[in-house]
mmCIF file of C-alpha atoms in Angstrom:
data_model
loop_
_atom_site.group_PDB
_atom_site.id
_atom_site.type_symbol
_atom_site.label_atom_id
_atom_site.label_comp_id
_atom_site.label_asym_id
_atom_site.label_seq_id
_atom_site.Cartn_x
_atom_site.Cartn_y
_atom_site.Cartn_z
ATOM 1 C CA MET A 5 -47.203 -46.423 83.540
ATOM 2 C CA LYS A 6 -50.442 -46.057 81.591
ATOM 3 C CA PRO A 7 -49.295 -43.070 79.496
ATOM 4 C CA ARG A 8 -46.098 -44.919 78.555
ATOM 5 C CA TRP A 9 -47.990 -48.013 77.405
ATOM 6 C CA SER A 10 -50.431 -45.853 75.464
ATOM 7 C CA TYR A 11 -47.529 -44.174 73.655
ATOM 8 C CA MET A 12 -45.923 -47.538 72.799
ATOM 9 C CA ILE A 13 -49.196 -48.884 71.419
ATOM 10 C CA LEU A 14 -49.625 -45.755 69.289
ATOM 11 C CA VAL A 15 -46.117 -46.111 67.863
ATOM 12 C CA PHE A 16 -46.778 -49.799 67.107
ATOM 13 C CA LEU A 17 -50.023 -49.036 65.303
ATOM 14 C CA VAL A 18 -48.434 -46.259 63.247
ATOM 15 C CA GLY A 19 -45.545 -48.565 62.309
ATOM 16 C CA MET A 20 -47.889 -51.365 61.316
ATOM 17 C CA GLY A 21 -49.922 -48.909 59.287
ATOM 18 C CA SER A 22 -46.787 -47.838 57.422
ATOM 19 C CA ILE A 23 -45.854 -51.460 56.699
ATOM 20 C CA VAL A 24 -49.342 -52.301 55.497
ATOM 21 C CA GLY A 25 -49.412 -49.068 53.465
ATOM 22 C CA ALA A 26 -46.077 -49.872 51.848
ATOM 23 C CA GLN A 27 -47.212 -53.401 51.065
ATOM 24 C CA GLU A 28 -50.421 -52.142 49.517
ATOM 25 C CA THR A 29 -48.509 -49.572 47.469
ATOM 26 C CA GLY A 30 -46.141 -52.256 46.232
ATOM 27 C CA ARG A 31 -49.005 -54.541 45.252
ATOM 28 C CA ALA A 32 -50.854 -51.753 43.465
ATOM 29 C CA LEU A 33 -47.719 -50.693 41.594
ATOM 30 C CA GLN A 34 -47.002 -54.278 40.575
ATOM 31 C CA ALA A 35 -50.553 -54.636 39.297
ATOM 32 C CA TYR A 36 -50.160 -51.541 37.132
ATOM 33 C CA GLN A 37 -46.836 -52.768 35.786
ATOM 34 C CA ASP A 38 -48.189 -56.247 35.030
ATOM 35 C CA ARG A 39 -51.171 -54.807 33.193
ATOM 36 C CA PHE A 40 -48.958 -52.423 31.249
ATOM 37 C CA ARG A 41 -46.609 -55.231 30.237
ATOM 38 C CA ASP A 42 -49.391 -57.399 28.836
ATOM 39 C CA ALA A 43 -51.583 -54.691 27.282
ATOM 40 C CA SER A 44 -51.858 -53.482 23.702
ATOM 41 C CA PRO A 45 -50.336 -50.059 22.910
ATOM 42 C CA GLN A 46 -53.702 -48.294 23.153
ATOM 43 C CA ILE A 47 -54.436 -49.889 26.544
ATOM 44 C CA LYS A 48 -50.919 -49.077 27.734
ATOM 45 C CA LEU A 49 -51.670 -45.426 27.038
ATOM 46 C CA GLN A 50 -54.978 -45.657 28.901
ATOM 47 C CA ILE A 51 -53.222 -47.196 31.914
ATOM 48 C CA LEU A 52 -50.836 -44.249 32.071
ATOM 49 C CA GLN A 53 -53.684 -41.778 31.639
ATOM 50 C CA THR A 54 -55.945 -43.297 34.315
ATOM 51 C CA ALA A 55 -53.508 -44.600 36.938
ATOM 52 C CA ASP A 56 -54.651 -42.751 40.054
ATOM 53 C CA ALA A 57 -54.663 -45.345 42.826
ATOM 54 C CA LEU A 58 -51.143 -44.181 43.712
ATOM 55 C CA SER A 59 -49.454 -40.795 43.700
ATOM 56 C CA VAL A 60 -47.397 -39.739 40.719
ATOM 57 C CA GLU A 61 -44.266 -40.136 42.848
ATOM 58 C CA GLU A 62 -45.173 -43.731 43.730
ATOM 59 C CA LEU A 63 -45.855 -44.541 40.079
ATOM 60 C CA GLY A 64 -42.286 -43.650 39.040
ATOM 61 C CA PRO A 65 -41.317 -47.256 38.166
ATOM 62 C CA LEU A 66 -44.374 -47.530 35.900
ATOM 63 C CA TYR A 67 -43.304 -44.436 33.980
ATOM 64 C CA VAL A 68 -39.779 -45.804 33.608
ATOM 65 C CA GLN A 69 -41.318 -48.997 32.245
ATOM 66 C CA ALA A 70 -43.239 -46.891 29.725
ATOM 67 C CA LEU A 71 -40.065 -45.057 28.697
ATOM 68 C CA GLN A 72 -38.271 -48.356 28.194
ATOM 69 C CA TYR A 73 -41.172 -49.604 26.085
ATOM 70 C CA ALA A 74 -40.949 -46.493 23.909
ATOM 71 C CA LEU A 75 -37.192 -46.984 23.587
ATOM 72 C CA ALA A 76 -37.581 -50.625 22.626
ATOM 73 C CA ASN A 77 -39.828 -49.499 19.785
ATOM 74 C CA SER A 78 -37.922 -46.343 18.864
ATOM 75 C CA GLY A 79 -37.949 -47.288 15.193
ATOM 76 C CA ARG A 80 -41.710 -46.645 15.148
ATOM 77 C CA LEU A 81 -41.687 -43.490 17.265
ATOM 78 C CA GLY A 82 -41.571 -41.203 14.260
ATOM 79 C CA SER A 83 -44.798 -42.597 12.776
ATOM 80 C CA ASP A 84 -46.754 -44.239 15.632
ATOM 81 C CA ILE A 85 -48.971 -41.616 17.311
ATOM 82 C CA VAL A 86 -49.940 -43.871 20.234
ATOM 83 C CA LEU A 87 -46.319 -44.723 20.938
ATOM 84 C CA GLN A 88 -45.440 -41.026 20.833
ATOM 85 C CA LYS A 89 -48.180 -40.254 23.346
ATOM 86 C CA ILE A 90 -46.950 -43.014 25.666
ATOM 87 C CA GLY A 91 -43.442 -41.594 25.602
ATOM 88 C CA LEU A 92 -44.492 -37.976 26.064
ATOM 89 C CA LEU A 93 -46.865 -38.792 28.918
ATOM 90 C CA ALA A 94 -44.195 -40.840 30.681
ATOM 91 C CA ILE A 95 -41.726 -37.966 30.336
ATOM 92 C CA GLU A 96 -44.281 -35.529 31.723
ATOM 93 C CA LYS A 97 -45.148 -37.756 34.689
ATOM 94 C CA VAL A 98 -41.507 -38.428 35.564
ATOM 95 C CA GLY A 99 -40.974 -34.682 35.679
ATOM 96 C CA GLU A 100 -44.100 -34.133 37.723
ATOM 97 C CA GLY A 101 -43.040 -36.747 40.262
ATOM 98 C CA LEU A 102 -39.341 -35.756 40.155
ATOM 99 C CA TYR A 103 -38.453 -39.431 39.855
ATOM 100 C CA ALA A 104 -34.635 -39.408 39.713
ATOM 101 C CA PRO A 105 -34.183 -43.141 38.882
ATOM 102 C CA ALA A 106 -35.632 -42.346 35.444
ATOM 103 C CA VAL A 107 -32.515 -40.413 34.376
ATOM 104 C CA THR A 108 -30.919 -43.266 32.433
ATOM 105 C CA SER A 109 -34.122 -44.061 30.545
ATOM 106 C CA LEU A 110 -34.718 -40.397 29.776
ATOM 107 C CA TRP A 111 -31.240 -40.016 28.373
ATOM 108 C CA GLY A 112 -31.850 -43.088 26.255
ATOM 109 C CA VAL A 113 -34.941 -41.408 24.793
ATOM 110 C CA PHE A 114 -32.989 -38.219 24.109
ATOM 111 C CA ASP A 115 -30.181 -40.139 22.455
ATOM 112 C CA ALA A 116 -32.504 -42.265 20.327
ATOM 113 C CA LEU A 117 -34.761 -39.518 18.972
ATOM 114 C CA ASP A 118 -34.207 -36.686 16.506
ATOM 115 C CA GLU A 119 -37.521 -34.936 17.152
ATOM 116 C CA SER A 120 -36.831 -31.535 18.714
ATOM 117 C CA THR A 121 -39.923 -31.046 20.879
ATOM 118 C CA THR A 122 -39.534 -34.373 22.672
ATOM 119 C CA ARG A 123 -35.806 -33.871 23.184
ATOM 120 C CA ILE A 124 -36.400 -30.434 24.676
ATOM 121 C CA SER A 125 -39.021 -31.910 27.027
ATOM 122 C CA VAL A 126 -36.563 -34.603 28.102
ATOM 123 C CA LEU A 127 -33.857 -32.017 28.762
ATOM 124 C CA GLY A 128 -36.204 -29.973 30.913
ATOM 125 C CA VAL A 129 -36.969 -32.990 33.099
ATOM 126 C CA LEU A 130 -33.312 -34.014 33.267
ATOM 127 C CA GLY A 131 -32.475 -30.556 34.545
ATOM 128 C CA ASP A 132 -34.995 -31.054 37.346
ATOM 129 C CA ILE A 133 -34.014 -34.574 38.437
ATOM 130 C CA GLY A 134 -30.435 -35.143 37.259
ATOM 131 C CA GLU A 135 -28.368 -33.044 39.648
ATOM 132 C CA GLY A 136 -25.513 -35.106 41.076
ATOM 133 C CA ASN A 137 -25.773 -37.801 38.393
ATOM 134 C CA ALA A 138 -22.189 -38.011 37.115
ATOM 135 C CA GLU A 139 -23.044 -40.263 34.175
ATOM 136 C CA LEU A 140 -25.694 -37.856 32.915
ATOM 137 C CA VAL A 141 -23.327 -34.891 33.219
ATOM 138 C CA LEU A 142 -20.663 -36.784 31.287
ATOM 139 C CA ASP A 143 -23.111 -37.742 28.534
ATOM 140 C CA LEU A 144 -24.602 -34.268 28.198
ATOM 141 C CA ASN A 145 -21.197 -32.577 28.286
ATOM 142 C CA GLY A 146 -20.089 -34.845 25.458
ATOM 143 C CA TRP A 147 -23.209 -34.155 23.412
ATOM 144 C CA VAL A 148 -22.965 -30.371 23.777
ATOM 145 C CA GLN A 149 -19.238 -30.396 22.985
ATOM 146 C CA ALA A 150 -19.949 -32.441 19.864
ATOM 147 C CA GLN A 151 -22.469 -29.828 18.687
ATOM 148 C CA ALA A 152 -19.907 -27.043 19.122
ATOM 149 C CA ASN A 153 -17.369 -29.093 17.173
ATOM 150 C CA LEU A 154 -19.891 -29.729 14.396
ATOM 151 C CA PHE A 155 -20.623 -26.020 14.155
ATOM 152 C CA ARG A 156 -16.928 -25.237 13.791
ATOM 153 C CA GLY A 157 -16.820 -27.830 11.034
ATOM 154 C CA GLY A 158 -19.576 -26.065 9.117
ATOM 155 C CA VAL A 159 -22.564 -28.131 10.284
ATOM 156 C CA VAL A 160 -25.375 -26.167 11.947
ATOM 157 C CA PRO A 161 -26.841 -28.172 14.863
ATOM 158 C CA ASP A 162 -30.451 -28.093 16.078
ATOM 159 C CA LEU A 163 -30.277 -24.692 17.767
ATOM 160 C CA GLN A 164 -33.405 -25.123 19.891
ATOM 161 C CA VAL A 165 -32.235 -28.430 21.333
ATOM 162 C CA LEU A 166 -28.711 -27.138 21.862
ATOM 163 C CA ASN A 167 -30.017 -24.089 23.712
ATOM 164 C CA ALA A 168 -32.081 -26.354 25.978
ATOM 165 C CA ALA A 169 -29.080 -28.627 26.557
ATOM 166 C CA VAL A 170 -26.895 -25.675 27.556
ATOM 167 C CA GLU A 171 -29.604 -24.547 29.962
ATOM 168 C CA THR A 172 -29.783 -28.058 31.423
ATOM 169 C CA LEU A 173 -26.025 -28.082 32.045
ATOM 170 C CA GLY A 174 -26.543 -24.922 34.050
ATOM 171 C CA ASP A 175 -29.364 -26.564 36.006
ATOM 172 C CA LEU A 176 -27.188 -29.585 36.775
ATOM 173 C CA GLY A 177 -24.491 -27.209 38.012
ATOM 174 C CA ASP A 178 -21.511 -29.543 37.727
ATOM 175 C CA VAL A 179 -18.102 -27.846 37.447
ATOM 176 C CA SER A 180 -17.014 -30.397 34.841
ATOM 177 C CA SER A 181 -19.304 -28.524 32.427
ATOM 178 C CA PHE A 182 -17.198 -25.348 32.698
ATOM 179 C CA PRO A 183 -14.862 -26.094 29.738
ATOM 180 C CA VAL A 184 -17.794 -27.188 27.582
ATOM 181 C CA LEU A 185 -19.873 -24.097 28.297
ATOM 182 C CA LEU A 186 -16.846 -21.896 27.676
ATOM 183 C CA ASP A 187 -16.298 -23.584 24.321
ATOM 184 C CA VAL A 188 -19.930 -22.968 23.378
ATOM 185 C CA GLN A 189 -19.441 -19.301 24.232
ATOM 186 C CA LEU A 190 -16.325 -19.071 22.101
ATOM 187 C CA ALA A 191 -17.994 -20.837 19.171
ATOM 188 C CA GLN A 192 -20.543 -17.985 18.876
ATOM 189 C CA ILE A 193 -23.188 -20.321 17.472
ATOM 190 C CA SER A 194 -26.030 -17.844 18.019
ATOM 191 C CA ASP A 195 -26.668 -14.866 20.288
ATOM 192 C CA ARG A 196 -29.289 -16.801 22.224
ATOM 193 C CA ILE A 197 -27.071 -19.824 22.821
ATOM 194 C CA THR A 198 -24.093 -17.630 23.689
ATOM 195 C CA ASP A 199 -26.164 -15.774 26.292
ATOM 196 C CA MET A 200 -27.518 -19.041 27.685
ATOM 197 C CA ALA A 201 -24.010 -20.503 27.929
ATOM 198 C CA GLY A 202 -22.830 -17.391 29.754
ATOM 199 C CA GLY A 203 -25.609 -17.648 32.315
ATOM 200 C CA SER A 204 -25.020 -21.362 32.818
ATOM 201 C CA LEU A 205 -21.271 -20.807 33.113
ATOM 202 C CA ARG A 206 -21.733 -18.191 35.813
ATOM 203 C CA GLY A 207 -24.178 -20.390 37.693
ATOM 204 C CA LEU A 208 -21.807 -23.321 38.197
ATOM 205 C CA ALA A 209 -20.480 -24.029 41.662
ATOM 206 C CA GLY A 210 -16.861 -23.128 42.359
ATOM 207 C CA ASP A 211 -14.528 -20.157 42.012
ATOM 208 C CA TYR A 212 -15.187 -18.620 38.598
ATOM 209 C CA VAL A 213 -11.690 -17.161 38.223
ATOM 210 C CA GLN A 214 -9.872 -20.321 39.326
ATOM 211 C CA LEU A 215 -12.043 -22.437 37.045
ATOM 212 C CA GLY A 216 -11.191 -20.036 34.246
ATOM 213 C CA ILE A 217 -7.457 -20.425 34.890
ATOM 214 C CA GLN A 218 -7.695 -24.221 34.977
ATOM 215 C CA THR A 219 -9.769 -24.324 31.804
ATOM 216 C CA ILE A 220 -7.465 -22.027 29.837
ATOM 217 C CA ASN A 221 -4.351 -23.895 30.934
ATOM 218 C CA ARG A 222 -5.828 -27.262 29.927
ATOM 219 C CA ARG A 223 -6.717 -26.149 26.410
ATOM 220 C CA THR A 224 -4.358 -26.788 23.553
ATOM 221 C CA ILE A 225 -1.874 -23.940 23.173
ATOM 222 C CA SER A 226 -3.440 -22.783 19.914
ATOM 223 C CA ASN A 227 -6.819 -22.381 21.648
ATOM 224 C CA GLN A 228 -5.673 -20.626 24.819
ATOM 225 C CA LEU A 229 -5.561 -17.027 23.616
ATOM 226 C CA ALA A 230 -9.242 -16.859 22.648
ATOM 227 C CA ALA A 231 -10.241 -18.203 26.059
ATOM 228 C CA LEU A 232 -7.895 -15.805 27.853
ATOM 229 C CA ASN A 233 -9.323 -12.847 25.937
ATOM 230 C CA PHE A 234 -12.837 -13.979 26.796
ATOM 231 C CA PHE A 235 -12.165 -13.757 30.528
ATOM 232 C CA LEU A 236 -9.990 -10.644 30.488
ATOM 233 C CA ASP A 237 -12.651 -8.809 28.466
ATOM 234 C CA ASP A 238 -15.420 -9.860 30.865
ATOM 235 C CA PRO A 239 -16.912 -6.613 32.251
ATOM 236 C CA ASP A 240 -18.083 -8.435 35.379
ATOM 237 C CA LEU A 241 -14.510 -9.164 36.498
ATOM 238 C CA ASP A 242 -12.811 -6.516 38.623
ATOM 239 C CA ASP A 243 -9.130 -5.592 38.397
ATOM 240 C CA GLU A 244 -8.090 -8.049 41.082
ATOM 241 C CA ASP A 245 -9.893 -10.921 39.354
ATOM 242 C CA ARG A 246 -8.258 -10.101 36.024
ATOM 243 C CA ALA A 247 -4.837 -9.842 37.654
ATOM 244 C CA VAL A 248 -5.266 -13.224 39.349
ATOM 245 C CA LEU A 249 -6.424 -14.798 36.102
ATOM 246 C CA ALA A 250 -3.614 -13.272 34.038
ATOM 247 C CA THR A 251 -1.072 -14.400 36.628
ATOM 248 C CA GLY A 252 -2.417 -17.953 36.707
ATOM 249 C CA VAL A 253 -2.208 -18.270 32.936
ATOM 250 C CA LEU A 254 1.183 -16.559 32.668
ATOM 251 C CA SER A 255 2.579 -18.807 35.401
ATOM 252 C CA GLN A 256 2.017 -21.886 33.252
ATOM 253 C CA ALA A 257 2.870 -20.228 29.944
ATOM 254 C CA VAL A 258 6.381 -19.219 31.033
ATOM 255 C CA ARG A 259 7.048 -22.782 32.176
ATOM 256 C CA THR A 260 5.714 -24.539 29.081
ATOM 257 C CA ALA A 261 8.120 -25.924 26.499
ATOM 258 C CA THR A 262 7.032 -25.964 22.863
ATOM 259 C CA ARG A 263 8.285 -27.545 19.669
ATOM 260 C CA GLY A 264 8.737 -24.141 18.105
ATOM 261 C CA GLY A 265 7.023 -22.759 15.038
ATOM 262 C CA VAL A 266 3.284 -22.123 15.214
ATOM 263 C CA GLU A 267 2.944 -23.528 18.722
ATOM 264 C CA GLN A 268 5.717 -21.298 20.046
ATOM 265 C CA GLU A 269 4.138 -18.218 18.473
ATOM 266 C CA ALA A 270 0.741 -19.101 19.963
ATOM 267 C CA LEU A 271 2.225 -19.517 23.435
ATOM 268 C CA GLN A 272 4.105 -16.248 23.048
ATOM 269 C CA GLU A 273 0.849 -14.452 22.258
ATOM 270 C CA VAL A 274 -0.699 -15.876 25.423
ATOM 271 C CA ARG A 275 2.249 -14.578 27.461
ATOM 272 C CA PHE A 276 2.073 -11.153 25.867
ATOM 273 C CA ARG A 277 -1.677 -10.841 26.505
ATOM 274 C CA ALA A 278 -1.398 -11.910 30.141
ATOM 275 C CA ALA A 279 1.547 -9.583 30.805
ATOM 276 C CA GLN A 280 -0.233 -6.720 29.077
ATOM 277 C CA GLU A 281 -3.087 -7.054 31.577
ATOM 278 C CA LEU A 282 -0.605 -6.754 34.452
ATOM 279 C CA VAL A 283 0.922 -3.494 33.217
ATOM 280 C CA ASP A 284 -1.715 -1.386 34.976
ATOM 281 C CA ILE A 285 -2.866 -3.719 37.764
ATOM 282 C CA PRO A 286 -0.525 -4.014 40.779
ATOM 283 C CA HIS A 287 -0.155 -7.688 41.655
ATOM 284 C CA GLU A 288 2.905 -8.769 43.599
ATOM 285 C CA ASP A 289 2.137 -12.473 43.205
ATOM 286 C CA ALA A 290 2.848 -12.101 39.491
ATOM 287 C CA ALA A 291 6.488 -11.071 40.026
ATOM 288 C CA ASP A 292 8.131 -14.468 39.569
ATOM 289 C CA SER A 293 6.204 -15.232 36.390
ATOM 290 C CA LEU A 294 6.786 -11.726 35.043
ATOM 291 C CA ILE A 295 10.537 -12.087 35.608
ATOM 292 C CA ARG A 296 10.520 -15.303 33.580
ATOM 293 C CA HIS A 297 8.377 -13.603 30.958
ATOM 294 C CA PHE A 298 10.768 -10.649 30.771
ATOM 295 C CA ASN A 299 13.752 -12.956 30.306
ATOM 296 C CA LEU A 300 12.042 -14.814 27.464
ATOM 297 C CA THR A 301 10.777 -11.618 25.863
ATOM 298 C CA PHE A 302 14.101 -9.796 25.943
ATOM 299 C CA ARG A 303 15.849 -12.834 24.511
ATOM 300 C CA SER A 304 13.423 -12.901 21.572
ATOM 301 C CA TYR A 305 13.793 -9.161 21.039
ATOM 302 C CA ASP A 306 17.572 -9.359 21.154
ATOM 303 C CA ARG A 307 17.382 -11.960 18.390
ATOM 304 C CA GLY A 308 15.184 -9.701 16.288
ATOM 305 C CA LEU A 309 12.139 -11.982 16.581
ATOM 306 C CA ILE A 310 9.641 -9.575 18.184
ATOM 307 C CA THR A 311 8.962 -5.859 18.371
ATOM 308 C CA LYS A 312 10.137 -3.536 21.125
ATOM 309 C CA ALA A 313 6.589 -2.909 22.377
ATOM 310 C CA TRP A 314 6.462 -6.305 24.091
ATOM 311 C CA VAL A 315 9.727 -5.615 25.935
ATOM 312 C CA LEU A 316 8.366 -2.278 27.145
ATOM 313 C CA ASP A 317 5.205 -4.004 28.403
ATOM 314 C CA ALA A 318 7.248 -6.634 30.232
ATOM 315 C CA ILE A 319 9.361 -3.963 31.953
ATOM 316 C CA ALA A 320 6.311 -1.883 32.881
ATOM 317 C CA ALA A 321 4.522 -4.912 34.332
ATOM 318 C CA LEU A 322 7.550 -5.746 36.482
ATOM 319 C CA GLY A 323 7.617 -2.189 37.766
ATOM 320 C CA ASN A 324 4.040 -2.532 38.919
ATOM 321 C CA THR A 325 4.532 -5.577 41.156
ATOM 322 C CA GLY A 326 6.025 -3.845 44.202
ATOM 323 C CA SER A 327 8.334 -6.843 44.454
ATOM 324 C CA ASP A 328 11.919 -6.972 45.721
ATOM 325 C CA ALA A 329 12.666 -9.737 43.218
ATOM 326 C CA ALA A 330 11.454 -7.546 40.358
ATOM 327 C CA ALA A 331 13.697 -4.706 41.552
ATOM 328 C CA VAL A 332 16.702 -7.030 41.666
ATOM 329 C CA ARG A 333 16.068 -8.291 38.129
ATOM 330 C CA LEU A 334 15.579 -4.821 36.648
ATOM 331 C CA ALA A 335 18.657 -3.510 38.472
ATOM 332 C CA GLN A 336 20.664 -6.347 36.934
ATOM 333 C CA PHE A 337 19.256 -5.466 33.536
ATOM 334 C CA LEU A 338 20.145 -1.808 34.037
ATOM 335 C CA ASP A 339 23.692 -2.876 34.900
ATOM 336 C CA LEU A 340 23.804 -4.576 31.499
ATOM 337 C CA LEU A 341 22.516 -1.449 29.763
ATOM 338 C CA ASN A 342 25.109 0.618 31.610
ATOM 339 C CA THR A 343 27.841 -1.709 30.375
ATOM 340 C CA TYR A 344 26.654 -1.290 26.794
ATOM 341 C CA THR A 345 26.545 2.488 27.165
ATOM 342 C CA GLU A 346 29.932 2.656 28.862
ATOM 343 C CA THR A 347 31.535 0.792 25.962
ATOM 344 C CA SER A 348 29.992 3.130 23.388
ATOM 345 C CA ARG A 349 27.240 0.660 22.471
ATOM 346 C CA PRO A 350 24.261 2.555 23.866
ATOM 347 C CA TYR A 351 21.076 0.485 23.963
ATOM 348 C CA ASP A 352 17.629 1.605 22.863
ATOM 349 C CA ALA A 353 16.675 4.808 24.701
ATOM 350 C CA GLN A 354 13.028 3.773 25.190
ATOM 351 C CA ILE A 355 14.016 0.502 26.840
ATOM 352 C CA SER A 356 16.542 2.306 29.036
ATOM 353 C CA LEU A 357 13.953 4.904 30.047
ATOM 354 C CA ALA A 358 11.326 2.216 30.774
ATOM 355 C CA THR A 359 13.780 0.314 32.985
ATOM 356 C CA VAL A 360 14.750 3.404 34.976
ATOM 357 C CA THR A 361 11.102 4.449 35.355
ATOM 358 C CA SER A 362 10.054 1.015 36.620
ATOM 359 C CA LEU A 363 12.903 0.962 39.139
ATOM 360 C CA GLY A 364 11.714 4.323 40.399
ATOM 361 C CA ARG A 365 8.202 2.955 40.827
ATOM 362 C CA LEU A 366 9.535 -0.042 42.726
ATOM 363 C CA GLY A 367 11.535 2.267 44.994
ATOM 364 C CA ASP A 368 13.962 -0.411 46.141
ATOM 365 C CA LEU A 369 17.420 0.622 47.359
ATOM 366 C CA VAL A 370 18.949 -2.351 45.539
ATOM 367 C CA ALA A 371 18.813 -0.267 42.348
ATOM 368 C CA TYR A 372 20.683 2.734 43.763
ATOM 369 C CA ASP A 373 24.136 2.027 42.286
ATOM 370 C CA ALA A 374 22.825 1.191 38.823
ATOM 371 C CA LEU A 375 20.641 4.309 38.773
ATOM 372 C CA PHE A 376 23.452 6.528 39.989
ATOM 373 C CA TYR A 377 25.711 5.198 37.260
ATOM 374 C CA VAL A 378 23.111 6.190 34.655
ATOM 375 C CA THR A 379 23.549 9.852 35.647
ATOM 376 C CA MET A 380 27.274 9.600 34.907
ATOM 377 C CA LEU A 381 27.074 7.900 31.512
ATOM 378 C CA ASN A 382 26.262 9.147 28.042
ATOM 379 C CA TYR A 383 22.500 8.566 28.157
ATOM 380 C CA PRO A 384 19.943 10.931 26.627
ATOM 381 C CA ALA A 385 18.840 13.732 28.942
ATOM 382 C CA SER A 386 15.379 12.160 29.368
ATOM 383 C CA VAL A 387 16.933 8.955 30.733
ATOM 384 C CA LYS A 388 19.249 10.835 33.088
ATOM 385 C CA ASP A 389 16.389 12.965 34.410
ATOM 386 C CA ALA A 390 14.329 9.834 35.030
ATOM 387 C CA ALA A 391 17.304 8.247 36.827
ATOM 388 C CA ARG A 392 17.584 11.244 39.174
ATOM 389 C CA SER A 393 13.881 10.996 39.986
ATOM 390 C CA ALA A 394 14.249 7.257 40.564
ATOM 391 C CA LEU A 395 17.218 7.873 42.876
ATOM 392 C CA ASP A 396 15.035 10.140 44.982
ATOM 393 C CA ALA A 397 12.388 7.400 45.131
ATOM 394 C CA VAL A 398 14.767 4.620 46.198
ATOM 395 C CA SER A 399 16.521 6.856 48.734
ATOM 396 C CA ARG A 400 13.376 7.688 50.696
#
């Protein structure tokens, strides 16, 4: 029994020591805070400089008190050297102790001051202690977005502070910053900030491609194309990533109604760009959206609203899906072309050739009758030759 009692006594003594230690820490901290509250500015600074009875982590509440004092006197911060030193030392100590409860006070300092060096220091500390703080992320996202908007309006923001803020968003790592960081990239404020935004964007948690799709689709229609181009031109994305992204954007674009005019043209450009990416990248999941895109595109072409090139792209993209549904739709379209040709209204030879070629690539027997009929009608020799090759492909 003796060893058991010895162990219990040891645990009791350790526990009592912790309680006494915590009580002593609390009393010491309270003493510092009381002295700071009642002291003159110069003595307040000395208290911060000489407080060593507790660790920097334990003194966190004192440093928050100092930050709040600086905030309460923010009107004098620009000219009062002692007050500036109090604020800067408190910021430094909060960062040293990684005292997360100071986030709100730190943001208050950032928001209240215009002085670049202090704001950059605050941002550095916020990046270290603010992860998971939703309110901070919301505030900083809003501030960075406002700077990008100002730049687009012809106002040049504080580039050093903005660069630090973009870096801090990356440190915080919240996916809600994705649209903001993308917008900073697209604004092209400076090479340094653009590079920083790119690194922060890549460092966020979550699926980069899926976040890209969501962000593009949530932008106003007039602002979608620039974002889509940004991702599709990204050299770090492989073919599969680009195909997934193009499909995700096209899927919404073909289902979006517009009021016509400028908005309709902008949405059409988004569709064309996404479909163009799928011309050379096989992606069966894109078939349904590409069918809708083809229908819309051919309708516009038939009305004389767009050039033939976009129809050819739409047909080529369908032929690259390996999809039964795509084969059915193109076979139906070829039936229509055959009807035109049979009634002495031959359709454009390039469109006919593209349709036959895509059906050959798809290799689906559903197109056999339509292809065979091509060989019997008054098509150009190039179209008939392509139809014979396609017949071989679908008959295998």
